Amino acid sequence: MSAIIKQHSASPDAAALVADQPLVTGGLDFGGITEKVSGIVERKTPKAWWLAFSLAASVLLMLVGSIGWLVYEGVGIWGLNNPVGWGWDIVNFVFWVGIGHAGTLISAILFLMRQRWRTAINRFAEAMTIVAVICALMFPAIHVGRIWVLHWFFPVPNQMSMWPNFRSPLLWDFFAVGTYFTVSTIFWYVGLIPDLATLRDRAKTRARQIVFGILSLGWRGGNRQWRHYELVYLMLAGLATPLVLSVHSIVSTDFATSLIPGWHTTIFPPYFVAGAIFSGFGMVMTLALIARKIFKLEDIITIGHLEKMNKVMLVTGSMVGYAYISEFFMAWYSGNIYEAFTFVNRAFGNYAWAYWIMFLCNVVTPQLFWFKKIRTSIPVMFVISIFVNIGMWFERFVIIVTSLARDFLPSSWGYYAPSKWDIMIFIGSFGLFFTLFLLFLRFLPMISMTEIKGVMPEADPHAHGHDGHAAEAAGGEA
Amino acid sequence: MKTLAILADFGTPGALLHAAEKVRTAGYRAFDCHSPFAIHGMDAAMGLGRSPIGYIVGGMALLGASIGYGLQTWVTTTAYPIIISGKPLYSWQAYIIVTFALFVLFGALGGVIGMLRLNRLPRLHHPLFYSERFGRVTDNAFMVSIEAGDPLFDETGTRDFLSSIGGTNIELVKGD
């Protein structure tokens, strides 16, 4: 027995984590976690959900209508012009893909780093990723104009004997984002299987038994299943980690491989990835604060979790700020007059208003998180998370539009403003996002019950002790 | 109605871990330990080796990467040789991204399909589901199951054995 005790004291990280900041508060035990999380999807639909869902679905309807008109009439209904051939469509694409990144960061990278606090937020951050990537994929699909020949993206033999251009970053994007969507979805689903089995076993009606019975694939929670399951989950995390870092890097090559001043820079891949994680955490924070309040999850998503997320935002926000400043430095240091002009124009030209909104939201506001009072104040962090969302949308707008609007020859300069269709499709994409996300909240467990139970102190097989000694040792440590 | 398996409760993860060791030492082979989450150290306690899933993921990932690289090489040099922005027909640098994407895609899909195959899932029905109480293993129960197919299985003998190592609520699972 003493060997076990030694082993236990030799790994003080878990014990210390449990000792100074419990991951689950409110005295919940295993059964309490099941009841709390499953209860949400089993109770009668709350009125607030119906209200939110009807609003989101109405906005989604606007999106469907706008896209219908877009397909019928063509991309001419947007505010695009010469020289600004990429407008809100691509801004929104990059915005939504970026938001997805936080979910994968939380589910994969924090998993590999053994950050056990991730268990409270990983499930719905992953769901947010999938929904955000659906919104993102919509934009390149509709911006091609002739949406009915979209399958030309795929490398499939066809009657024209034509193949896609594998040297184009636009095709890389298709593969990167497509893979990202597929892998995120299966990662999320694999994580869901044990929880779906919990819902199956609690089902009161025949319909729920059948639906959750099929979805849970016959999961029995035996260790002969767990051992394969746990290893594949680790492998998926290992695959998703380089994937998430690559996706936004590849999105950034859409810009970086071109010759446009302001786009043609090597800083783009890391700068885009940091921005993506920053914006994604902003969105996770916004959603988590609302869900936590409505579904009374304060014992599971504790203030400690929120504070850690704010620290991530502080770090990634600082990276983004550093990137903005080093872009300016490089524009001057390169001695390239086009590059220098582009950056002076961003900050003081026609679009200076957008630049300074971006700068204030992304660089100045996250710095407030240096103060513990602010990191732990829910109203303040809610407001800051909204600012981050706004700021990161403007970042993409600034990068794309200001660079295109000032072509090399002043005779080709232009100014871009969105049309009402651009605006309706952008707002409509939030309708799509919230409709799908609300369906997830209503029908699937939004918190991973299995993983939460696994990080509770009583889940450690040596916590209670088999003969009392280990329990004493654990007590002594605490 | 014949007896298909036997189920016993062990209240905590620690108790289940020890029960697993004892069931294995007693010589049973067709047994399993059910819990709401994976228990650290259970593979060793049950005498199970490392899951082979890593080889499946690795093999499939390499297959995906080869398909990606091979397809791009064939398309750009043989099937549709067009010079674009003065680049050579065989421009391997540009192929890396799609190769990587397919590496990840095949590895992930292969891993999940491999996991399901190794676990013989989906299998919507299983003898243990005849038990009313078995559903609690996805909530807060920790149970040992021994299948009637095990050569050492004996209704009364196995029941007494499980009881002697601390099992409670012992239940013979019967079905058709």
Short mmCIF file of C-alpha atoms in Angstrom, two decimals, chain A residues 1 4 7 29-35 155 160-168 171-173 175-176 178-180 182-183 186-187 189-190 193-195 197-202 213-232 234-236 239-240 242-243 246 250 253 449-451 453-455 458-462 464-466, chain B residues 12-15 17-18 28-43 46 48-55 57-58 61 71-72 74-77 79-80 82-84 87-91 93-95 97-98 100-105 107-109 111-112 115-116 118-126 128-129 134-140 142:
data_model
loop_
_atom_site.label_atom_id
_atom_site.label_comp_id
_atom_site.label_asym_id
_atom_site.label_seq_id
_atom_site.Cartn_x
_atom_site.Cartn_y
_atom_site.Cartn_z
CA MET A 1 0.00 0.00 0.00
CA ILE A 4 0.55 3.61 -3.87
CA GLN A 7 2.99 7.44 -6.05
CA ASP A 29 -21.43 14.00 -6.40
CA PHE A 30 -21.45 11.77 -9.52
CA GLY A 31 -25.21 11.37 -9.42
CA GLY A 32 -25.61 15.11 -8.87
CA ILE A 33 -23.61 15.85 -12.02
CA THR A 34 -25.74 13.46 -14.07
CA GLU A 35 -28.93 14.97 -12.69
CA PRO A 155 -10.70 16.55 -57.32
CA MET A 160 -14.10 18.26 -69.17
CA SER A 161 -10.97 16.35 -68.06
CA MET A 162 -10.20 19.31 -65.82
CA TRP A 163 -8.63 19.17 -62.38
CA PRO A 164 -8.43 21.79 -59.62
CA ASN A 165 -5.25 23.84 -59.23
CA PHE A 166 -3.41 22.37 -56.28
CA ARG A 167 -1.00 25.32 -56.21
CA SER A 168 -3.78 27.70 -55.23
CA LEU A 171 -7.99 25.07 -52.87
CA TRP A 172 -5.80 24.53 -49.80
CA ASP A 173 -8.50 26.34 -47.87
CA PHE A 175 -9.12 20.96 -47.94
CA ALA A 176 -8.04 22.55 -44.66
CA GLY A 178 -13.23 20.72 -44.88
CA THR A 179 -10.91 18.50 -42.86
CA TYR A 180 -11.24 20.80 -39.88
CA THR A 182 -14.98 16.73 -40.35
CA VAL A 183 -12.40 16.13 -37.63
CA ILE A 186 -16.11 13.32 -35.13
CA PHE A 187 -14.05 14.46 -32.15
CA TYR A 189 -19.27 12.97 -31.42
CA VAL A 190 -16.76 10.53 -29.93
CA ILE A 193 -20.95 8.75 -26.91
CA PRO A 194 -20.77 7.98 -23.15
CA ASP A 195 -23.05 10.91 -22.37
CA ALA A 197 -25.54 6.42 -23.24
CA THR A 198 -26.38 8.22 -20.00
CA LEU A 199 -29.36 9.87 -21.69
CA ARG A 200 -30.40 6.50 -23.14
CA ASP A 201 -30.33 4.89 -19.71
CA ARG A 202 -32.34 7.71 -18.19
CA GLY A 213 -30.07 4.11 -28.07
CA ILE A 214 -29.05 4.45 -31.69
CA LEU A 215 -26.88 7.52 -31.18
CA SER A 216 -24.97 5.96 -28.28
CA LEU A 217 -24.14 2.94 -30.49
CA GLY A 218 -24.65 0.48 -27.62
CA TRP A 219 -22.03 1.94 -25.29
CA ARG A 220 -21.68 -0.12 -22.09
CA GLY A 221 -18.98 1.76 -20.19
CA GLY A 222 -16.89 -1.37 -19.75
CA ASN A 223 -13.16 -0.94 -19.43
CA ARG A 224 -12.67 -3.15 -22.47
CA GLN A 225 -14.35 -0.32 -24.37
CA TRP A 226 -12.81 2.52 -22.39
CA ARG A 227 -9.26 1.49 -23.17
CA HIS A 228 -9.72 1.86 -26.94
CA TYR A 229 -11.91 4.88 -26.45
CA GLU A 230 -9.47 6.77 -24.26
CA LEU A 231 -6.58 6.13 -26.62
CA VAL A 232 -8.47 7.20 -29.72
CA LEU A 234 -5.97 11.13 -27.15
CA MET A 235 -5.02 10.43 -30.77
CA LEU A 236 -7.77 12.69 -32.05
CA LEU A 239 -4.29 15.15 -34.68
CA ALA A 240 -6.56 18.12 -33.99
CA PRO A 242 -1.59 20.64 -35.49
CA LEU A 243 -4.78 20.80 -37.54
CA SER A 246 -2.70 24.88 -39.59
CA ILE A 250 -3.74 28.25 -44.42
CA THR A 253 -2.08 32.17 -47.09
CA MET A 449 -20.68 14.48 -17.67
CA THR A 450 -18.14 11.70 -18.16
CA GLU A 451 -15.17 14.00 -18.15
CA LYS A 453 -16.89 12.98 -13.16
CA GLY A 454 -13.42 11.84 -14.15
CA VAL A 455 -11.72 14.95 -12.75
CA GLU A 458 -13.53 10.91 -5.68
CA ALA A 459 -12.83 9.59 -9.20
CA ASP A 460 -9.23 8.89 -8.26
CA PRO A 461 -9.22 5.17 -7.40
CA HIS A 462 -6.83 5.89 -4.54
CA HIS A 464 -10.86 6.91 -0.57
CA GLY A 465 -8.29 4.25 0.06
CA HIS A 466 -8.99 0.58 0.21
CA THR B 12 -16.33 3.31 -5.65
CA PRO B 13 -13.68 3.48 -8.39
CA GLY B 14 -11.09 2.18 -5.91
CA ALA B 15 -13.23 -0.81 -4.95
CA LEU B 17 -10.12 -1.50 -9.33
CA HIS B 18 -9.42 -4.02 -6.59
CA TYR B 28 -12.02 -15.35 -15.07
CA ARG B 29 -11.50 -14.11 -18.63
CA ALA B 30 -14.91 -13.02 -19.97
CA PHE B 31 -15.43 -10.23 -17.48
CA ASP B 32 -15.59 -6.48 -17.70
CA CYS B 33 -15.59 -3.53 -15.29
CA HIS B 34 -18.19 -0.90 -16.01
CA SER B 35 -17.91 2.68 -14.83
CA PRO B 36 -19.26 6.13 -15.76
CA PHE B 37 -15.74 7.25 -16.73
CA ALA B 38 -12.42 5.58 -17.50
CA ILE B 39 -10.60 4.63 -14.30
CA HIS B 40 -6.88 5.23 -14.14
CA GLY B 41 -4.95 1.97 -13.74
CA MET B 42 -7.84 -0.29 -14.74
CA ASP B 43 -6.10 -1.71 -17.82
CA MET B 46 -7.73 -6.26 -15.64
CA LEU B 48 -5.25 -5.75 -20.60
CA GLY B 49 -2.39 -4.58 -22.78
CA ARG B 50 -2.13 -1.32 -24.65
CA SER B 51 -4.80 -0.69 -27.24
CA PRO B 52 -3.54 -1.18 -30.81
CA ILE B 53 -5.44 1.90 -31.96
CA GLY B 54 -2.25 3.94 -32.36
CA TYR B 55 -1.07 1.70 -35.19
CA VAL B 57 -4.31 5.81 -36.70
CA GLY B 58 -0.69 5.92 -37.84
CA ALA B 61 -2.72 8.73 -41.62
CA LEU B 71 -2.97 12.49 -56.41
CA GLN B 72 -1.48 15.97 -56.63
CA TRP B 74 -0.33 12.75 -60.87
CA VAL B 75 -2.80 15.57 -61.54
CA THR B 76 -0.22 18.32 -61.98
CA THR B 77 2.35 16.35 -63.97
CA ALA B 79 -3.44 14.25 -65.98
CA TYR B 80 -3.64 18.02 -66.36
CA ILE B 82 -0.60 23.25 -66.99
CA ILE B 83 2.05 25.78 -66.06
CA ILE B 84 0.62 28.26 -63.58
CA LYS B 87 5.95 27.23 -61.43
CA PRO B 88 7.38 23.85 -62.39
CA LEU B 89 4.84 21.12 -63.07
CA TYR B 90 6.13 19.11 -60.14
CA SER B 91 6.07 21.69 -57.34
CA GLN B 93 6.16 22.64 -51.81
CA ALA B 94 2.60 23.44 -52.84
CA TYR B 95 1.45 19.86 -52.24
CA ILE B 97 -0.87 21.40 -47.30
CA VAL B 98 -3.33 19.06 -49.00
CA PHE B 100 -1.20 17.24 -44.41
CA ALA B 101 -4.97 17.74 -44.49
CA LEU B 102 -5.50 14.22 -45.80
CA PHE B 103 -3.01 12.84 -43.26
CA VAL B 104 -5.16 14.24 -40.47
CA LEU B 105 -8.47 13.35 -42.10
CA GLY B 107 -5.93 9.32 -39.36
CA ALA B 108 -8.96 10.67 -37.52
CA LEU B 109 -11.54 8.71 -39.51
CA GLY B 111 -9.04 5.98 -35.55
CA VAL B 112 -12.74 6.37 -34.91
CA MET B 115 -12.17 2.16 -32.19
CA LEU B 116 -15.73 1.16 -33.08
CA LEU B 118 -12.37 -3.03 -31.80
CA ASN B 119 -15.25 -2.34 -29.42
CA ARG B 120 -17.69 -4.20 -31.69
CA LEU B 121 -19.87 -1.13 -31.90
CA PRO B 122 -22.45 -0.19 -32.97
CA ARG B 123 -24.11 -3.07 -31.21
CA LEU B 124 -27.50 -1.90 -30.10
CA HIS B 125 -28.33 -4.95 -28.06
CA HIS B 126 -26.26 -6.78 -25.50
CA LEU B 128 -26.34 -6.84 -20.04
CA PHE B 129 -29.10 -4.52 -21.19
CA PHE B 134 -27.21 -1.91 -15.45
CA GLY B 135 -28.22 1.54 -16.73
CA ARG B 136 -26.75 3.06 -13.59
CA VAL B 137 -23.18 2.45 -14.80
CA THR B 138 -23.57 5.49 -17.01
CA ASP B 139 -24.61 7.51 -13.95
CA ASN B 140 -22.80 6.68 -10.71
CA PHE B 142 -19.30 0.78 -10.63
#
